[in-house]
Coordinates of C-alpha atoms in Angstrom, one line a residue:
M1439 CA 0.0 0.0 0.0
R1440 CA 2.7 2.4 1.0
G1441 CA 4.7 1.5 -2.1
S1442 CA 1.7 2.3 -4.4
L1443 CA 1.3 5.7 -2.7
L1444 CA 5.0 6.4 -3.2
L1445 CA 4.6 5.6 -6.9
E1446 CA 1.5 7.7 -7.2
H1447 CA 3.3 10.8 -5.7
L1448 CA 6.4 10.2 -7.9
F1449 CA 4.1 10.1 -11.0
L1450 CA 2.4 13.3 -10.0
G1451 CA 5.7 15.0 -9.4
C1452 CA 7.0 14.0 -12.9
L1453 CA 3.8 15.5 -14.4
A1454 CA 4.3 18.7 -12.6
A1455 CA 8.0 18.9 -13.6
A1456 CA 7.0 18.3 -17.2
F1457 CA 4.4 21.0 -17.0
F1458 CA 6.9 23.6 -15.8
I1459 CA 9.8 22.5 -18.1
A1460 CA 7.8 22.4 -21.3
P1461 CA 7.2 26.2 -21.5
S1462 CA 10.8 27.0 -20.9
V1463 CA 11.9 24.7 -23.7
A1464 CA 9.4 26.3 -26.0
A1465 CA 10.8 29.7 -25.0
R1466 CA 14.3 28.6 -25.8
A1467 CA 13.2 27.5 -29.2
D1468 CA 11.6 30.9 -29.8
T1469 CA 14.9 32.7 -29.0
G1470 CA 16.6 31.4 -32.2
R1471 CA 16.0 34.8 -33.8
V1472 CA 16.7 38.0 -31.9
T1473 CA 16.3 41.6 -32.8
R1474 CA 18.1 44.3 -30.9
T1475 CA 20.4 47.3 -31.3
A1476 CA 24.0 46.5 -31.8
A1477 CA 27.3 48.2 -32.7
A1478 CA 30.3 46.8 -34.6
V1479 CA 33.5 46.3 -32.4
D1480 CA 35.5 44.5 -35.1
P1481 CA 34.9 43.1 -38.6
V1482 CA 33.3 39.9 -37.2
T1483 CA 31.8 41.0 -33.9
L1484 CA 28.7 43.0 -32.8
Q1485 CA 28.1 44.2 -29.3
G1486 CA 24.4 44.2 -28.4
Q1487 CA 22.4 44.8 -25.3
G1488 CA 23.7 42.3 -22.8
M1489 CA 25.3 40.0 -25.3
T1490 CA 28.2 39.7 -27.8
I1491 CA 27.4 38.4 -31.3
R1492 CA 30.0 36.6 -33.3
L1493 CA 29.1 36.7 -37.0
W1494 CA 28.8 33.2 -38.4
G1495 CA 30.8 32.0 -41.4
I1496 CA 33.5 34.7 -41.6
R1497 CA 36.8 35.5 -40.1
P1498 CA 38.9 38.8 -40.2
V1499 CA 42.0 39.5 -42.3
M1500 CA 45.2 40.9 -40.9
S1501 CA 44.9 44.4 -42.4
P1502 CA 44.3 47.5 -40.4
V1503 CA 43.1 49.4 -43.5
L1504 CA 40.6 46.7 -44.4
E1505 CA 39.5 46.5 -40.8
L1506 CA 38.7 50.2 -40.8
K1507 CA 36.8 49.9 -44.1
A1508 CA 34.9 46.9 -42.7
L1509 CA 33.9 48.8 -39.6
D1510 CA 32.8 51.8 -41.7
L1511 CA 30.7 49.5 -43.9
M1512 CA 29.1 47.9 -40.9
D1513 CA 28.2 51.2 -39.3
R1514 CA 26.6 52.4 -42.6
L1515 CA 24.6 49.1 -43.0
I1516 CA 23.4 49.2 -39.4
G1517 CA 22.8 52.9 -39.3
G1518 CA 21.8 52.9 -35.6
A1519 CA 18.8 50.7 -36.3
P1520 CA 18.2 47.3 -34.7
V1521 CA 19.7 44.2 -36.4
T1522 CA 18.0 40.8 -36.7
C1523 CA 20.2 37.8 -35.9
Q1524 CA 19.5 34.0 -36.5
E1525 CA 21.4 32.2 -33.7
V1526 CA 23.3 29.1 -34.8
G1527 CA 25.3 28.5 -31.6
G1528 CA 27.0 29.9 -28.6
T1529 CA 25.6 31.0 -25.2
P1530 CA 23.0 33.5 -24.1
V1531 CA 25.7 36.1 -23.6
Y1532 CA 28.1 35.1 -26.4
T1533 CA 26.2 33.8 -29.4
V1534 CA 27.2 32.9 -33.0
A1535 CA 24.6 34.1 -35.5
R1536 CA 23.9 35.4 -39.0
C1537 CA 22.8 39.0 -38.8
A1538 CA 20.9 41.3 -41.1
A1539 CA 20.6 45.1 -41.1
A1540 CA 17.2 46.8 -40.9
D1541 CA 16.9 46.7 -44.7
G1542 CA 17.4 42.9 -44.7
E1543 CA 21.0 42.9 -46.1
D1544 CA 23.1 40.2 -44.6
I1545 CA 26.1 41.9 -42.9
G1546 CA 28.5 38.9 -43.3
L1547 CA 27.5 38.5 -46.9
A1548 CA 28.2 42.3 -47.6
L1549 CA 31.6 42.0 -45.9
L1550 CA 32.6 38.9 -47.9
G1551 CA 31.5 40.5 -51.2
R1552 CA 33.8 43.4 -50.7
G1553 CA 36.8 41.3 -49.6
Y1554 CA 36.9 42.8 -46.1
V1555 CA 36.7 39.3 -44.5
V1556 CA 37.2 35.7 -45.7
L1557 CA 35.2 32.5 -45.2
D1558 CA 35.7 30.7 -41.9
R1559 CA 36.1 27.2 -43.4
R1560 CA 36.0 25.7 -39.9
Q1561 CA 32.2 26.2 -40.0
D1562 CA 29.7 24.5 -42.3
V1563 CA 29.8 27.4 -44.9
G1564 CA 28.8 24.9 -47.6
S1565 CA 25.3 25.0 -46.2
V1566 CA 24.9 28.6 -47.3
P1567 CA 26.0 28.7 -51.0
A1568 CA 25.6 32.5 -51.1
Y1569 CA 28.6 33.0 -48.8
M1570 CA 30.9 30.9 -50.9
E1571 CA 29.6 32.7 -54.1
A1572 CA 30.3 36.1 -52.4
E1573 CA 33.9 35.1 -51.7
R1574 CA 34.4 33.8 -55.2
S1575 CA 33.0 37.0 -56.6
A1576 CA 35.3 39.1 -54.4
R1577 CA 38.3 37.1 -55.4
H1578 CA 37.4 37.3 -59.1
N1579 CA 37.0 41.1 -58.9
A1580 CA 40.2 41.4 -56.8
A1581 CA 38.2 43.2 -54.1
G1582 CA 39.7 44.0 -50.7
I1583 CA 42.2 41.5 -49.4
W1584 CA 42.0 39.6 -52.7
R1585 CA 43.5 42.5 -54.6
Q1586 CA 46.8 41.9 -52.7
V1587 CA 46.6 38.1 -53.1
V1588 CA 45.8 38.1 -56.8
S1589 CA 48.5 40.7 -57.7
R1590 CA 51.1 39.0 -55.5
G1591 CA 50.2 35.6 -57.0
K1592 CA 50.6 36.9 -60.6
G1593 CA 54.0 38.5 -59.7
M1594 CA 55.3 35.3 -58.1
S1595 CA 54.1 33.0 -61.0
Q1596 CA 55.9 35.2 -63.5
G1597 CA 59.1 35.1 -61.4
L1598 CA 59.0 31.4 -61.0
R1599 CA 58.5 30.8 -64.7
A1600 CA 61.3 33.1 -65.6
F1601 CA 63.9 31.9 -63.2
L1602 CA 63.2 28.3 -62.1
D1603 CA 64.0 27.1 -65.6
V1604 CA 67.5 28.4 -65.5
L1605 CA 68.4 28.8 -61.8
P1606 CA 68.2 26.4 -58.8
A1607 CA 67.9 29.5 -56.6
G1608 CA 64.3 30.1 -57.5
A1609 CA 63.3 29.8 -53.9
V1610 CA 65.5 32.7 -53.0
L1611 CA 63.9 34.8 -55.8
L1612 CA 60.5 33.9 -54.6
M1613 CA 61.3 35.0 -51.1
V1614 CA 62.6 38.3 -52.4
L1615 CA 59.4 38.9 -54.4
V1616 CA 57.2 38.1 -51.4
M1617 CA 59.2 40.6 -49.3
H1618 CA 58.9 43.2 -52.1
F1619 CA 55.2 43.0 -52.3
R1620 CA 54.7 43.0 -48.6
L1621 CA 56.9 46.1 -48.2
K1622 CA 55.0 47.7 -51.1
G1623 CA 51.7 46.9 -49.4
L1624 CA 53.0 48.4 -46.1
E1625 CA 54.1 51.5 -48.1
T1626 CA 50.7 51.8 -49.7
Q1627 CA 49.0 51.5 -46.3
Q1628 CA 51.3 54.1 -44.8
R1629 CA 50.6 56.5 -47.7
E1630 CA 46.8 56.0 -47.2
E1631 CA 47.1 56.6 -43.5
Y1632 CA 49.2 59.7 -44.0
A1633 CA 46.8 61.1 -46.7
Q1634 CA 43.9 60.5 -44.3
S1635 CA 45.8 62.3 -41.5
R1636 CA 46.7 65.2 -43.8
D1637 CA 43.1 65.5 -45.0
K1638 CA 41.8 65.7 -41.4
E1639 CA 44.4 68.3 -40.5
D1640 CA 43.5 70.4 -43.6
R1641 CA 39.8 70.3 -42.7
L1642 CA 40.6 71.4 -39.2
T1643 CA 42.7 74.3 -40.5
A1644 CA 40.0 75.3 -43.0
R1645 CA 37.5 75.4 -40.1
E1646 CA 39.8 77.6 -38.0
R1647 CA 40.4 79.9 -41.1
H1648 CA 36.6 80.2 -41.6
V1649 CA 36.0 81.1 -38.0
L1650 CA 38.8 83.7 -38.0
A1651 CA 37.7 85.3 -41.3
S1652 CA 34.1 85.4 -40.1
T1653 CA 34.9 87.1 -36.8
L1654 CA 37.1 89.7 -38.5
E1655 CA 34.6 90.3 -41.2
G1656 CA 31.9 90.9 -38.5
E1657 CA 34.1 93.5 -36.7
L1658 CA 35.0 95.4 -39.9
R1659 CA 31.4 95.4 -41.0
G1660 CA 30.4 96.9 -37.6
N1661 CA 33.1 99.5 -38.1
K1662 CA 31.8 100.4 -41.5
N1663 CA 28.3 100.9 -40.1
R1664 CA 29.7 103.2 -37.4
I1665 CA 31.5 105.3 -40.1
E1666 CA 28.2 105.5 -42.1
A1667 CA 26.4 106.7 -39.0
F1668 CA 29.2 109.2 -38.2
L1669 CA 29.0 110.6 -41.8
T1670 CA 25.2 111.0 -41.5
I1671 CA 25.5 113.0 -38.3
Y1672 CA 28.2 115.3 -39.4
G1673 CA 26.8 115.7 -42.8
E1674 CA 23.7 117.1 -41.2
M1675 CA 25.8 119.3 -39.0
L1676 CA 27.7 120.7 -42.0
E1677 CA 24.4 121.5 -43.8
S1678 CA 23.3 123.3 -40.6
L1679 CA 26.5 125.4 -40.5
K1680 CA 26.1 126.3 -44.2
S1681 CA 22.5 127.3 -43.7
T1682 CA 21.8 131.1 -44.1
T1683 CA 18.4 130.9 -42.4
E1684 CA 19.5 130.0 -38.9
T1685 CA 22.2 130.8 -36.4
P1686 CA 24.8 128.0 -36.0
K1687 CA 24.3 126.1 -32.7
Y1688 CA 27.9 126.5 -31.6
K1689 CA 27.4 130.3 -31.6
Q1690 CA 25.1 130.1 -28.7
A1691 CA 27.0 127.9 -26.2
G1692 CA 29.8 126.3 -28.2
D1693 CA 29.9 122.7 -29.5
I1694 CA 32.1 119.6 -29.5
V1695 CA 33.2 117.8 -32.7
Q1696 CA 34.3 114.1 -32.6
K1697 CA 37.5 114.0 -34.6
H1698 CA 36.9 110.5 -36.0
P1699 CA 34.4 107.6 -35.6
S1700 CA 34.6 105.2 -32.6
L1701 CA 36.0 102.0 -34.2
S1702 CA 36.6 98.5 -32.7
K1703 CA 40.0 96.6 -32.8
A1704 CA 39.2 94.0 -30.1
V1705 CA 38.7 91.0 -32.4
F1706 CA 41.8 91.8 -34.5
E1707 CA 44.1 92.3 -31.4
A1708 CA 42.9 89.0 -30.0
S1709 CA 43.5 87.2 -33.3
V1710 CA 47.0 88.5 -34.2
G1711 CA 48.6 85.2 -33.4
K1712 CA 46.2 83.4 -35.9
L1713 CA 46.7 85.6 -38.9
S1714 CA 49.1 83.0 -40.4
L1715 CA 45.9 81.0 -41.1
L1716 CA 45.0 83.6 -43.8
D1717 CA 46.6 84.3 -47.1
M1718 CA 49.8 86.3 -46.7
K1719 CA 48.6 89.3 -48.7
L1720 CA 45.3 89.4 -46.8
A1721 CA 47.0 89.2 -43.5
A1722 CA 49.3 92.1 -44.5
R1723 CA 46.3 94.1 -45.7
L1724 CA 44.4 93.6 -42.5
S1725 CA 47.5 94.6 -40.4
K1726 CA 48.0 97.8 -42.4
L1727 CA 44.3 98.6 -42.2
Y1728 CA 44.0 98.2 -38.4
A1729 CA 47.2 100.1 -37.9
A1730 CA 45.7 103.1 -39.8
L1731 CA 42.4 103.1 -37.7
P1732 CA 42.3 105.8 -35.0
A1733 CA 43.6 104.4 -31.7
E1734 CA 41.8 106.6 -29.2
Q1735 CA 38.8 108.9 -29.4
E1736 CA 39.6 112.7 -29.7
Y1737 CA 37.3 115.6 -29.5
I1738 CA 37.6 119.3 -30.7
N1739 CA 35.9 122.1 -28.9
I1740 CA 34.3 124.9 -31.1
A1741 CA 34.0 128.0 -29.0
P1742 CA 31.2 130.6 -29.8
D1743 CA 33.8 133.1 -31.0
V1744 CA 35.3 130.7 -33.7
P1745 CA 34.6 132.2 -37.2
L1746 CA 32.0 130.3 -39.2
E1747 CA 34.4 129.6 -42.0
S1748 CA 36.8 127.9 -39.5
A1749 CA 34.0 125.7 -38.1
V1750 CA 32.8 124.7 -41.6
A1751 CA 36.4 123.8 -42.6
L1752 CA 36.8 121.7 -39.4
V1753 CA 33.7 119.7 -40.0
E1754 CA 34.5 119.2 -43.7
K1755 CA 37.9 117.8 -42.7
V1756 CA 36.4 115.4 -40.2
I1757 CA 34.0 114.2 -42.9
R1758 CA 36.8 113.7 -45.4
D1759 CA 38.9 111.8 -43.0
A1760 CA 36.0 109.5 -42.2
E1761 CA 35.2 109.0 -45.9
A1762 CA 38.8 108.0 -46.5
L1763 CA 38.4 105.0 -44.2
R1764 CA 35.5 103.5 -46.2
P1765 CA 37.3 102.2 -49.3
P1766 CA 40.0 100.1 -47.5
L1767 CA 37.3 98.7 -45.1
T1768 CA 35.1 97.7 -48.1
E1769 CA 38.0 96.0 -49.8
A1770 CA 39.0 94.1 -46.7
I1771 CA 35.4 92.9 -46.1
A1772 CA 35.2 91.6 -49.7
A1773 CA 38.6 89.8 -49.3
L1774 CA 37.4 88.2 -46.0
E1775 CA 34.2 87.1 -47.6
N1776 CA 36.2 85.5 -50.4
A1777 CA 38.4 83.7 -47.9
M1778 CA 35.2 82.4 -46.1
G1779 CA 33.9 81.0 -49.4
N1780 CA 37.2 79.3 -50.1
S1781 CA 37.3 77.7 -46.6
R1782 CA 33.7 76.5 -46.9
T1783 CA 34.7 74.8 -50.2
E1784 CA 37.7 73.1 -48.4
I1785 CA 35.6 71.9 -45.5
A1786 CA 33.0 70.4 -47.9
A1787 CA 35.6 68.7 -50.1

């Protein structure tokens, strides 16, 4: 009796365990395809939320330049959108999967087609013919890493045919050729990296030049507006002095004449050390212009007993001096606008 009760309890326990285990197994089956945001950390690895994804069927090549190109391609394919991955192995936190971008393009397939990676033949890549076809296409088109392999192979075969027929030292020649092509590849890589570095420096310099020209142009344009206002005020004063219908204002209690407009030099003085960013002629023109601008404000008193002719002559001279400042200011503003346009072109190139 007791034995039968024990068997009955054991049977019920197994049923309960099966009831709880079955849903978890089903959930595990549903996790074969995952969709989440991820970022490329190397040509064969994505880092997602709480997990690392190793791209199935491919392995990296030992080329820093191609690695950078692969990362750039992966970033453009993903574009910040979620990726969809079909798991084929691994663990919940480190999985091996085939992943596609938001537009459905297979990331591993895109890398293979451009020669940025090669097939990982330790895996069953024959089960996905598209991967093998992508590598064959890249090799046929000499794309990515295959460009170096194909060109090196051609060079070595020509060397072997030319020398192995007449010299037993063909192996030495082969080694020399291999070293030559490797050094040539390193030289090409260094040139590309240097060109990229120079391009980045040129863009930064162009941005600094644009900012400098823009701030100086703003200060000169403000000075030009001050001159225009100055000429308007003293032009009206001159008309009043020449009027025969009213007594000049200065005859009543005297008057004060501003010898020249109030002009700003603050931006130029703060930027003297950066003038080398500009064209040499433009920098010299700006230095000469700012040196000619009045340094401090000066005023002239016109007493009531000053003859009218003298007062008129004084105001006319003040106006002439102010008008003489306009042409060089206008030319400098135009030159700075041209420099700004050139720098914008350099930045956009």
